[in-house]
């Protein structure tokens, strides 16, 4: 029996408007400026393929549509969207680079080589600072060890979108736990 | 061809009962703040930069100067 019901559908995906694309590009630029200021590199040294960034914005929009249709109008939470999707696509499509110069130090060459991973790490850490700030109170050594392991995983391990959804789910639930816990340790729920 | 009477060692009534049972599972973790995209990361990035100790820690890890 043929699946003829789909023939009745008259839906074609529409890309977001150019205004939306440019708004999202501006947000990415703002995040990158924070990144460059943090690690003391000139923003002008960071090169970007804008077409690839537009492609990434569209991929996120498409997945948003998928969630809306197949998961009952669900809107992805911040961890799914910015880590599971945005970080995933940056690692896959690698829109950023830094030209390596003859006089560059080993550290500068390292930074240029891992630039996409480091930008992704900054996105992840920024989100954790916003919603899970107590993560950074677990001790400097522990935080460094976790972040170094995460950077290795971003570079060399097979990380699907869904595995990253799952990896950062605990942080999402911890946010609500911290919001709901009262002084005596009991939860509001 | 007549209507199928059985499948997988079950009668069709049982097959249809199982197919119609339950509901479709969905993901439904809603955002902490609706309608935002990269905004929480930008806010978090500014907070990192505004905290000297945290800025030093994150800079060390990102630049590899702690290795």
PDB file of C-alpha atoms in Angstrom:
ATOM      1  CA  UNK A   1       0.000   0.000   0.000  1.00  0.00           C
ATOM      2  CA  UNK A   2       1.511   3.379  -0.958  1.00  0.00           C
ATOM      3  CA  UNK A   3       1.898   6.216   1.528  1.00  0.00           C
ATOM      4  CA  UNK A   4      -0.286   8.551  -0.538  1.00  0.00           C
ATOM      5  CA  UNK A   5      -1.307  10.846   2.320  1.00  0.00           C
ATOM      6  CA  UNK A   6       1.996  12.736   1.926  1.00  0.00           C
ATOM      7  CA  UNK A   7       1.026  13.672  -1.627  1.00  0.00           C
ATOM      8  CA  UNK A   8      -1.716  15.857  -0.135  1.00  0.00           C
ATOM      9  CA  UNK A   9       0.822  17.855   1.872  1.00  0.00           C
ATOM     10  CA  UNK A  10       1.713  21.196   0.360  1.00  0.00           C
ATOM     11  CA  UNK A  11       4.577  22.158   2.617  1.00  0.00           C
ATOM     12  CA  UNK A  12       7.976  23.391   1.501  1.00  0.00           C
ATOM     13  CA  UNK A  13      10.562  24.595   3.985  1.00  0.00           C
ATOM     14  CA  UNK A  14      11.051  28.343   3.902  1.00  0.00           C
ATOM     15  CA  UNK A  15      14.390  29.770   4.979  1.00  0.00           C
ATOM     16  CA  UNK A  16      14.250  32.398   7.713  1.00  0.00           C
ATOM     17  CA  UNK A  17      14.157  36.017   6.546  1.00  0.00           C
ATOM     18  CA  UNK A  18      17.420  37.824   5.859  1.00  0.00           C
ATOM     19  CA  UNK A  19      16.634  40.066   8.862  1.00  0.00           C
ATOM     20  CA  UNK A  20      16.516  37.014  11.138  1.00  0.00           C
ATOM     21  CA  UNK A  21      19.732  35.622   9.632  1.00  0.00           C
ATOM     22  CA  UNK A  22      21.532  38.923  10.191  1.00  0.00           C
ATOM     23  CA  UNK A  23      20.249  39.181  13.766  1.00  0.00           C
ATOM     24  CA  UNK A  24      21.642  35.735  14.515  1.00  0.00           C
ATOM     25  CA  UNK A  25      24.917  36.562  12.778  1.00  0.00           C
ATOM     26  CA  UNK A  26      25.186  39.672  14.974  1.00  0.00           C
ATOM     27  CA  UNK A  27      24.720  37.544  18.093  1.00  0.00           C
ATOM     28  CA  UNK A  28      27.451  35.158  16.919  1.00  0.00           C
ATOM     29  CA  UNK A  29      29.717  38.141  16.291  1.00  0.00           C
ATOM     30  CA  UNK A  30      29.054  39.450  19.812  1.00  0.00           C
ATOM     31  CA  UNK A  31      29.924  36.039  21.282  1.00  0.00           C
ATOM     32  CA  UNK A  32      33.123  35.941  19.213  1.00  0.00           C
ATOM     33  CA  UNK A  33      34.135  39.431  20.361  1.00  0.00           C
ATOM     34  CA  UNK A  34      33.772  38.274  23.973  1.00  0.00           C
ATOM     35  CA  UNK A  35      35.881  35.204  23.139  1.00  0.00           C
ATOM     36  CA  UNK A  36      38.647  37.229  21.493  1.00  0.00           C
ATOM     37  CA  UNK A  37      38.713  39.783  24.322  1.00  0.00           C
ATOM     38  CA  UNK A  38      38.937  36.975  26.890  1.00  0.00           C
ATOM     39  CA  UNK A  39      41.948  35.294  25.314  1.00  0.00           C
ATOM     40  CA  UNK A  40      43.601  38.549  24.186  1.00  0.00           C
ATOM     41  CA  UNK A  41      43.578  38.090  20.437  1.00  0.00           C
ATOM     42  CA  UNK A  42      42.635  40.792  17.990  1.00  0.00           C
ATOM     43  CA  UNK A  43      39.135  40.244  16.680  1.00  0.00           C
ATOM     44  CA  UNK A  44      40.350  41.155  13.193  1.00  0.00           C
ATOM     45  CA  UNK A  45      42.589  38.059  13.146  1.00  0.00           C
ATOM     46  CA  UNK A  46      39.574  35.758  13.393  1.00  0.00           C
ATOM     47  CA  UNK A  47      38.335  34.808   9.929  1.00  0.00           C
ATOM     48  CA  UNK A  48      34.795  33.710   9.254  1.00  0.00           C
ATOM     49  CA  UNK A  49      32.977  32.062   6.373  1.00  0.00           C
ATOM     50  CA  UNK A  50      29.633  33.899   6.544  1.00  0.00           C
ATOM     51  CA  UNK A  51      27.949  31.516   4.103  1.00  0.00           C
ATOM     52  CA  UNK A  52      28.773  28.612   6.399  1.00  0.00           C
ATOM     53  CA  UNK A  53      27.458  30.539   9.404  1.00  0.00           C
ATOM     54  CA  UNK A  54      24.218  31.173   7.510  1.00  0.00           C
ATOM     55  CA  UNK A  55      24.078  27.444   6.758  1.00  0.00           C
ATOM     56  CA  UNK A  56      24.444  26.722  10.485  1.00  0.00           C
ATOM     57  CA  UNK A  57      21.655  29.167  11.376  1.00  0.00           C
ATOM     58  CA  UNK A  58      19.403  27.427   8.852  1.00  0.00           C
ATOM     59  CA  UNK A  59      20.292  23.958  10.185  1.00  0.00           C
ATOM     60  CA  UNK A  60      19.237  25.136  13.667  1.00  0.00           C
ATOM     61  CA  UNK A  61      16.027  26.556  12.280  1.00  0.00           C
ATOM     62  CA  UNK A  62      15.267  23.306  10.458  1.00  0.00           C
ATOM     63  CA  UNK A  63      15.764  21.307  13.656  1.00  0.00           C
ATOM     64  CA  UNK A  64      13.529  23.784  15.464  1.00  0.00           C
ATOM     65  CA  UNK A  65      10.847  23.046  12.874  1.00  0.00           C
ATOM     66  CA  UNK A  66      11.378  19.317  13.345  1.00  0.00           C
ATOM     67  CA  UNK A  67      10.829  19.659  17.098  1.00  0.00           C
ATOM     68  CA  UNK A  68       7.740  21.788  16.491  1.00  0.00           C
ATOM     69  CA  UNK A  69       6.191  19.200  14.170  1.00  0.00           C
ATOM     70  CA  UNK A  70       7.278  15.885  15.718  1.00  0.00           C
ATOM     71  CA  UNK A  71       7.503  16.834  19.396  1.00  0.00           C
ATOM     72  CA  UNK A  72       4.224  18.659  19.836  1.00  0.00           C
ATOM     73  CA  UNK A  73       5.383  22.237  19.290  1.00  0.00           C
ATOM     74  CA  UNK A  74       8.392  21.758  21.540  1.00  0.00           C
ATOM     75  CA  UNK A  75      10.963  24.559  21.707  1.00  0.00           C
ATOM     76  CA  UNK A  76      14.472  23.232  22.350  1.00  0.00           C
ATOM     77  CA  UNK A  77      15.955  24.306  25.658  1.00  0.00           C
ATOM     78  CA  UNK A  78      19.098  26.399  25.843  1.00  0.00           C
ATOM     79  CA  UNK A  79      21.423  23.406  26.238  1.00  0.00           C
ATOM     80  CA  UNK A  80      19.977  21.510  23.299  1.00  0.00           C
ATOM     81  CA  UNK A  81      20.020  24.559  21.092  1.00  0.00           C
ATOM     82  CA  UNK A  82      23.384  26.105  21.892  1.00  0.00           C
ATOM     83  CA  UNK A  83      25.365  22.968  22.653  1.00  0.00           C
ATOM     84  CA  UNK A  84      23.571  20.056  20.984  1.00  0.00           C
ATOM     85  CA  UNK A  85      22.916  21.989  17.790  1.00  0.00           C
ATOM     86  CA  UNK A  86      25.082  25.112  17.449  1.00  0.00           C
ATOM     87  CA  UNK A  87      28.267  23.518  18.834  1.00  0.00           C
ATOM     88  CA  UNK A  88      27.619  20.350  16.801  1.00  0.00           C
ATOM     89  CA  UNK A  89      27.357  22.274  13.532  1.00  0.00           C
ATOM     90  CA  UNK A  90      30.371  24.507  14.271  1.00  0.00           C
ATOM     91  CA  UNK A  91      32.475  21.387  14.860  1.00  0.00           C
ATOM     92  CA  UNK A  92      31.173  19.779  11.690  1.00  0.00           C
ATOM     93  CA  UNK A  93      31.299  22.724   9.298  1.00  0.00           C
ATOM     94  CA  UNK A  94      34.247  24.602  10.891  1.00  0.00           C
ATOM     95  CA  UNK A  95      33.366  28.177   9.850  1.00  0.00           C
ATOM     96  CA  UNK A  96      36.216  29.850  11.764  1.00  0.00           C
ATOM     97  CA  UNK A  97      39.940  30.033  11.160  1.00  0.00           C
ATOM     98  CA  UNK A  98      43.033  32.087  11.922  1.00  0.00           C
ATOM     99  CA  UNK A  99      45.824  32.459   9.379  1.00  0.00           C
ATOM    100  CA  UNK A 100      49.089  31.158  10.777  1.00  0.00           C
ATOM    101  CA  UNK A 101      52.049  33.505  10.328  1.00  0.00           C
ATOM    102  CA  UNK A 102      55.729  32.635  10.054  1.00  0.00           C
ATOM    103  CA  UNK A 103      56.519  34.409  13.327  1.00  0.00           C
ATOM    104  CA  UNK A 104      53.708  32.790  15.375  1.00  0.00           C
ATOM    105  CA  UNK A 105      54.586  31.099  18.639  1.00  0.00           C
ATOM    106  CA  UNK A 106      53.667  27.482  19.442  1.00  0.00           C
ATOM    107  CA  UNK A 107      50.719  28.762  21.527  1.00  0.00           C
ATOM    108  CA  UNK A 108      49.408  30.846  18.635  1.00  0.00           C
ATOM    109  CA  UNK A 109      49.697  27.872  16.263  1.00  0.00           C
ATOM    110  CA  UNK A 110      47.855  25.710  18.786  1.00  0.00           C
ATOM    111  CA  UNK A 111      45.098  28.303  19.100  1.00  0.00           C
ATOM    112  CA  UNK A 112      44.743  28.602  15.320  1.00  0.00           C
ATOM    113  CA  UNK A 113      44.601  24.814  14.925  1.00  0.00           C
ATOM    114  CA  UNK A 114      41.921  24.304  17.587  1.00  0.00           C
ATOM    115  CA  UNK A 115      40.019  27.560  17.040  1.00  0.00           C
ATOM    116  CA  UNK A 116      36.621  25.964  16.302  1.00  0.00           C
ATOM    117  CA  UNK A 117      36.865  23.705  19.365  1.00  0.00           C
ATOM    118  CA  UNK A 118      37.904  26.633  21.559  1.00  0.00           C
ATOM    119  CA  UNK A 119      35.045  28.813  20.368  1.00  0.00           C
ATOM    120  CA  UNK A 120      32.661  25.926  21.098  1.00  0.00           C
ATOM    121  CA  UNK A 121      34.178  25.519  24.562  1.00  0.00           C
ATOM    122  CA  UNK A 122      33.633  29.225  25.188  1.00  0.00           C
ATOM    123  CA  UNK A 123      29.983  28.908  24.153  1.00  0.00           C
ATOM    124  CA  UNK A 124      29.523  25.945  26.511  1.00  0.00           C
ATOM    125  CA  UNK A 125      31.300  27.622  29.445  1.00  0.00           C
ATOM    126  CA  UNK A 126      29.366  30.845  28.889  1.00  0.00           C
ATOM    127  CA  UNK A 127      26.075  28.965  29.063  1.00  0.00           C
ATOM    128  CA  UNK A 128      27.200  27.177  32.222  1.00  0.00           C
ATOM    129  CA  UNK A 129      28.211  30.501  33.775  1.00  0.00           C
ATOM    130  CA  UNK A 130      24.730  31.865  33.044  1.00  0.00           C
ATOM    131  CA  UNK A 131      22.688  28.939  34.370  1.00  0.00           C
ATOM    132  CA  UNK A 132      25.051  26.736  36.381  1.00  0.00           C
ATOM    133  CA  UNK A 133      27.472  29.217  37.933  1.00  0.00           C
ATOM    134  CA  UNK A 134      28.164  26.946  40.907  1.00  0.00           C
ATOM    135  CA  UNK A 135      29.924  24.549  38.498  1.00  0.00           C
ATOM    136  CA  UNK A 136      32.933  26.866  38.683  1.00  0.00           C
ATOM    137  CA  UNK A 137      33.030  26.550  42.488  1.00  0.00           C
ATOM    138  CA  UNK A 138      33.948  22.853  42.390  1.00  0.00           C
ATOM    139  CA  UNK A 139      37.648  23.669  42.559  1.00  0.00           C
ATOM    140  CA  UNK A 140      40.005  25.036  39.944  1.00  0.00           C
ATOM    141  CA  UNK A 141      41.722  21.689  39.313  1.00  0.00           C
ATOM    142  CA  UNK A 142      38.438  19.861  38.791  1.00  0.00           C
ATOM    143  CA  UNK A 143      37.095  22.523  36.436  1.00  0.00           C
ATOM    144  CA  UNK A 144      40.324  22.534  34.406  1.00  0.00           C
ATOM    145  CA  UNK A 145      40.372  18.740  34.200  1.00  0.00           C
ATOM    146  CA  UNK A 146      36.748  18.642  33.019  1.00  0.00           C
ATOM    147  CA  UNK A 147      37.266  21.379  30.439  1.00  0.00           C
ATOM    148  CA  UNK A 148      40.450  19.779  29.072  1.00  0.00           C
ATOM    149  CA  UNK A 149      38.598  16.470  28.725  1.00  0.00           C
ATOM    150  CA  UNK A 150      35.703  18.229  27.024  1.00  0.00           C
ATOM    151  CA  UNK A 151      38.052  19.943  24.563  1.00  0.00           C
ATOM    152  CA  UNK A 152      39.608  16.560  23.693  1.00  0.00           C
ATOM    153  CA  UNK A 153      36.139  15.092  23.154  1.00  0.00           C
ATOM    154  CA  UNK A 154      35.034  17.985  20.943  1.00  0.00           C
ATOM    155  CA  UNK A 155      38.098  17.457  18.758  1.00  0.00           C
ATOM    156  CA  UNK A 156      38.524  13.702  18.573  1.00  0.00           C
ATOM    157  CA  UNK A 157      35.441  11.833  19.758  1.00  0.00           C
ATOM    158  CA  UNK A 158      32.226  10.992  17.907  1.00  0.00           C
ATOM    159  CA  UNK A 159      29.653  13.331  19.362  1.00  0.00           C
ATOM    160  CA  UNK A 160      26.208  13.272  17.826  1.00  0.00           C
ATOM    161  CA  UNK A 161      23.646  15.999  18.433  1.00  0.00           C
ATOM    162  CA  UNK A 162      21.614  13.623  20.559  1.00  0.00           C
ATOM    163  CA  UNK A 163      24.583  12.542  22.664  1.00  0.00           C
ATOM    164  CA  UNK A 164      25.266  16.197  23.428  1.00  0.00           C
ATOM    165  CA  UNK A 165      21.589  16.714  24.324  1.00  0.00           C
ATOM    166  CA  UNK A 166      22.010  13.902  26.838  1.00  0.00           C
ATOM    167  CA  UNK A 167      25.454  15.012  28.080  1.00  0.00           C
ATOM    168  CA  UNK A 168      24.163  18.399  29.154  1.00  0.00           C
ATOM    169  CA  UNK A 169      20.704  17.343  30.372  1.00  0.00           C
ATOM    170  CA  UNK A 170      22.022  17.047  33.961  1.00  0.00           C
ATOM    171  CA  UNK A 171      23.049  20.699  33.901  1.00  0.00           C
ATOM    172  CA  UNK A 172      19.536  21.657  32.735  1.00  0.00           C
ATOM    173  CA  UNK A 173      17.908  19.731  35.593  1.00  0.00           C
ATOM    174  CA  UNK A 174      20.486  21.016  38.083  1.00  0.00           C
ATOM    175  CA  UNK A 175      19.446  24.556  37.183  1.00  0.00           C
ATOM    176  CA  UNK A 176      15.853  23.807  38.191  1.00  0.00           C
ATOM    177  CA  UNK A 177      16.991  21.948  41.280  1.00  0.00           C
ATOM    178  CA  UNK A 178      19.043  24.948  42.403  1.00  0.00           C
ATOM    179  CA  UNK A 179      16.137  27.275  41.701  1.00  0.00           C
ATOM    180  CA  UNK A 180      13.701  25.181  43.684  1.00  0.00           C
ATOM    181  CA  UNK A 181      15.785  24.160  46.686  1.00  0.00           C
ATOM    182  CA  UNK A 182      14.978  25.968  49.862  1.00  0.00           C
ATOM    183  CA  UNK A 183      17.426  26.846  52.615  1.00  0.00           C
ATOM    184  CA  UNK A 184      16.713  23.700  54.592  1.00  0.00           C
ATOM    185  CA  UNK A 185      17.532  21.567  51.534  1.00  0.00           C
ATOM    186  CA  UNK A 186      13.954  20.603  50.724  1.00  0.00           C
ATOM    187  CA  UNK A 187      12.583  21.266  47.276  1.00  0.00           C
ATOM    188  CA  UNK A 188       9.533  23.278  46.389  1.00  0.00           C
ATOM    189  CA  UNK A 189       8.127  20.306  44.436  1.00  0.00           C
TER     190      UNK A 189
ATOM    191  CA  UNK B   1      -7.243 -11.812  -1.213  1.00  0.00           C
ATOM    192  CA  UNK B   2      -9.151 -12.009   2.075  1.00  0.00           C
ATOM    193  CA  UNK B   3      -8.500  -9.931   5.141  1.00  0.00           C
ATOM    194  CA  UNK B   4      -5.460 -11.034   7.097  1.00  0.00           C
ATOM    195  CA  UNK B   5      -6.482 -13.103  10.154  1.00  0.00           C
ATOM    196  CA  UNK B   6      -3.213 -13.283  12.061  1.00  0.00           C
ATOM    197  CA  UNK B   7       0.292 -11.869  12.196  1.00  0.00           C
ATOM    198  CA  UNK B   8       3.335 -12.658  14.382  1.00  0.00           C
ATOM    199  CA  UNK B   9       1.461 -15.544  15.940  1.00  0.00           C
ATOM    200  CA  UNK B  10      -1.271 -13.167  17.150  1.00  0.00           C
ATOM    201  CA  UNK B  11      -4.789 -12.574  15.871  1.00  0.00           C
ATOM    202  CA  UNK B  12      -5.393  -9.228  14.173  1.00  0.00           C
ATOM    203  CA  UNK B  13      -7.511  -8.003  17.069  1.00  0.00           C
ATOM    204  CA  UNK B  14      -4.496  -8.333  19.380  1.00  0.00           C
ATOM    205  CA  UNK B  15      -2.163  -6.754  16.795  1.00  0.00           C
ATOM    206  CA  UNK B  16      -4.472  -3.759  16.417  1.00  0.00           C
ATOM    207  CA  UNK B  17      -5.002  -3.477  20.178  1.00  0.00           C
ATOM    208  CA  UNK B  18      -1.250  -3.172  20.676  1.00  0.00           C
ATOM    209  CA  UNK B  19      -0.809  -0.724  17.806  1.00  0.00           C
ATOM    210  CA  UNK B  20      -3.522   1.550  19.164  1.00  0.00           C
ATOM    211  CA  UNK B  21      -2.364   1.414  22.775  1.00  0.00           C
ATOM    212  CA  UNK B  22      -0.413   4.205  24.445  1.00  0.00           C
ATOM    213  CA  UNK B  23       0.757   7.473  23.000  1.00  0.00           C
ATOM    214  CA  UNK B  24       3.629   8.753  20.916  1.00  0.00           C
ATOM    215  CA  UNK B  25       6.632   9.588  23.054  1.00  0.00           C
ATOM    216  CA  UNK B  26       7.982  13.090  22.669  1.00  0.00           C
ATOM    217  CA  UNK B  27      10.801  15.192  23.995  1.00  0.00           C
ATOM    218  CA  UNK B  28       9.544  18.138  25.978  1.00  0.00           C
ATOM    219  CA  UNK B  29      12.248  19.968  27.914  1.00  0.00           C
ATOM    220  CA  UNK B  30      11.115  23.548  27.610  1.00  0.00           C
ATOM    221  CA  UNK B  31      13.572  26.438  27.625  1.00  0.00           C
ATOM    222  CA  UNK B  32      14.397  28.284  30.815  1.00  0.00           C
ATOM    223  CA  UNK B  33      13.624  31.491  28.889  1.00  0.00           C
ATOM    224  CA  UNK B  34      11.508  31.254  25.735  1.00  0.00           C
ATOM    225  CA  UNK B  35      12.369  33.088  22.557  1.00  0.00           C
ATOM    226  CA  UNK B  36      16.121  33.407  23.058  1.00  0.00           C
ATOM    227  CA  UNK B  37      18.883  31.934  20.934  1.00  0.00           C
ATOM    228  CA  UNK B  38      22.497  32.811  21.784  1.00  0.00           C
ATOM    229  CA  UNK B  39      21.555  35.452  24.395  1.00  0.00           C
ATOM    230  CA  UNK B  40      22.258  33.310  27.499  1.00  0.00           C
ATOM    231  CA  UNK B  41      25.739  32.501  26.174  1.00  0.00           C
ATOM    232  CA  UNK B  42      26.455  36.177  25.529  1.00  0.00           C
ATOM    233  CA  UNK B  43      25.296  37.080  29.040  1.00  0.00           C
ATOM    234  CA  UNK B  44      27.409  34.287  30.482  1.00  0.00           C
ATOM    235  CA  UNK B  45      30.435  35.391  28.463  1.00  0.00           C
ATOM    236  CA  UNK B  46      30.139  38.942  29.834  1.00  0.00           C
ATOM    237  CA  UNK B  47      29.877  37.574  33.380  1.00  0.00           C
ATOM    238  CA  UNK B  48      33.041  35.525  32.833  1.00  0.00           C
ATOM    239  CA  UNK B  49      34.899  38.601  31.602  1.00  0.00           C
ATOM    240  CA  UNK B  50      33.638  40.681  34.539  1.00  0.00           C
ATOM    241  CA  UNK B  51      34.976  38.227  37.146  1.00  0.00           C
ATOM    242  CA  UNK B  52      38.798  38.477  37.346  1.00  0.00           C
ATOM    243  CA  UNK B  53      39.306  35.037  38.910  1.00  0.00           C
ATOM    244  CA  UNK B  54      36.962  33.233  36.555  1.00  0.00           C
ATOM    245  CA  UNK B  55      38.340  35.139  33.571  1.00  0.00           C
ATOM    246  CA  UNK B  56      41.856  34.011  34.502  1.00  0.00           C
ATOM    247  CA  UNK B  57      40.736  30.389  34.901  1.00  0.00           C
ATOM    248  CA  UNK B  58      38.837  30.224  31.607  1.00  0.00           C
ATOM    249  CA  UNK B  59      41.596  32.053  29.744  1.00  0.00           C
ATOM    250  CA  UNK B  60      44.167  29.566  31.056  1.00  0.00           C
ATOM    251  CA  UNK B  61      42.113  26.611  29.910  1.00  0.00           C
ATOM    252  CA  UNK B  62      41.225  28.056  26.509  1.00  0.00           C
ATOM    253  CA  UNK B  63      44.775  29.134  25.683  1.00  0.00           C
ATOM    254  CA  UNK B  64      46.337  25.961  27.077  1.00  0.00           C
ATOM    255  CA  UNK B  65      48.611  27.984  29.305  1.00  0.00           C
ATOM    256  CA  UNK B  66      47.767  25.625  32.169  1.00  0.00           C
ATOM    257  CA  UNK B  67      49.402  22.632  30.431  1.00  0.00           C
TER     258      UNK B  67
END
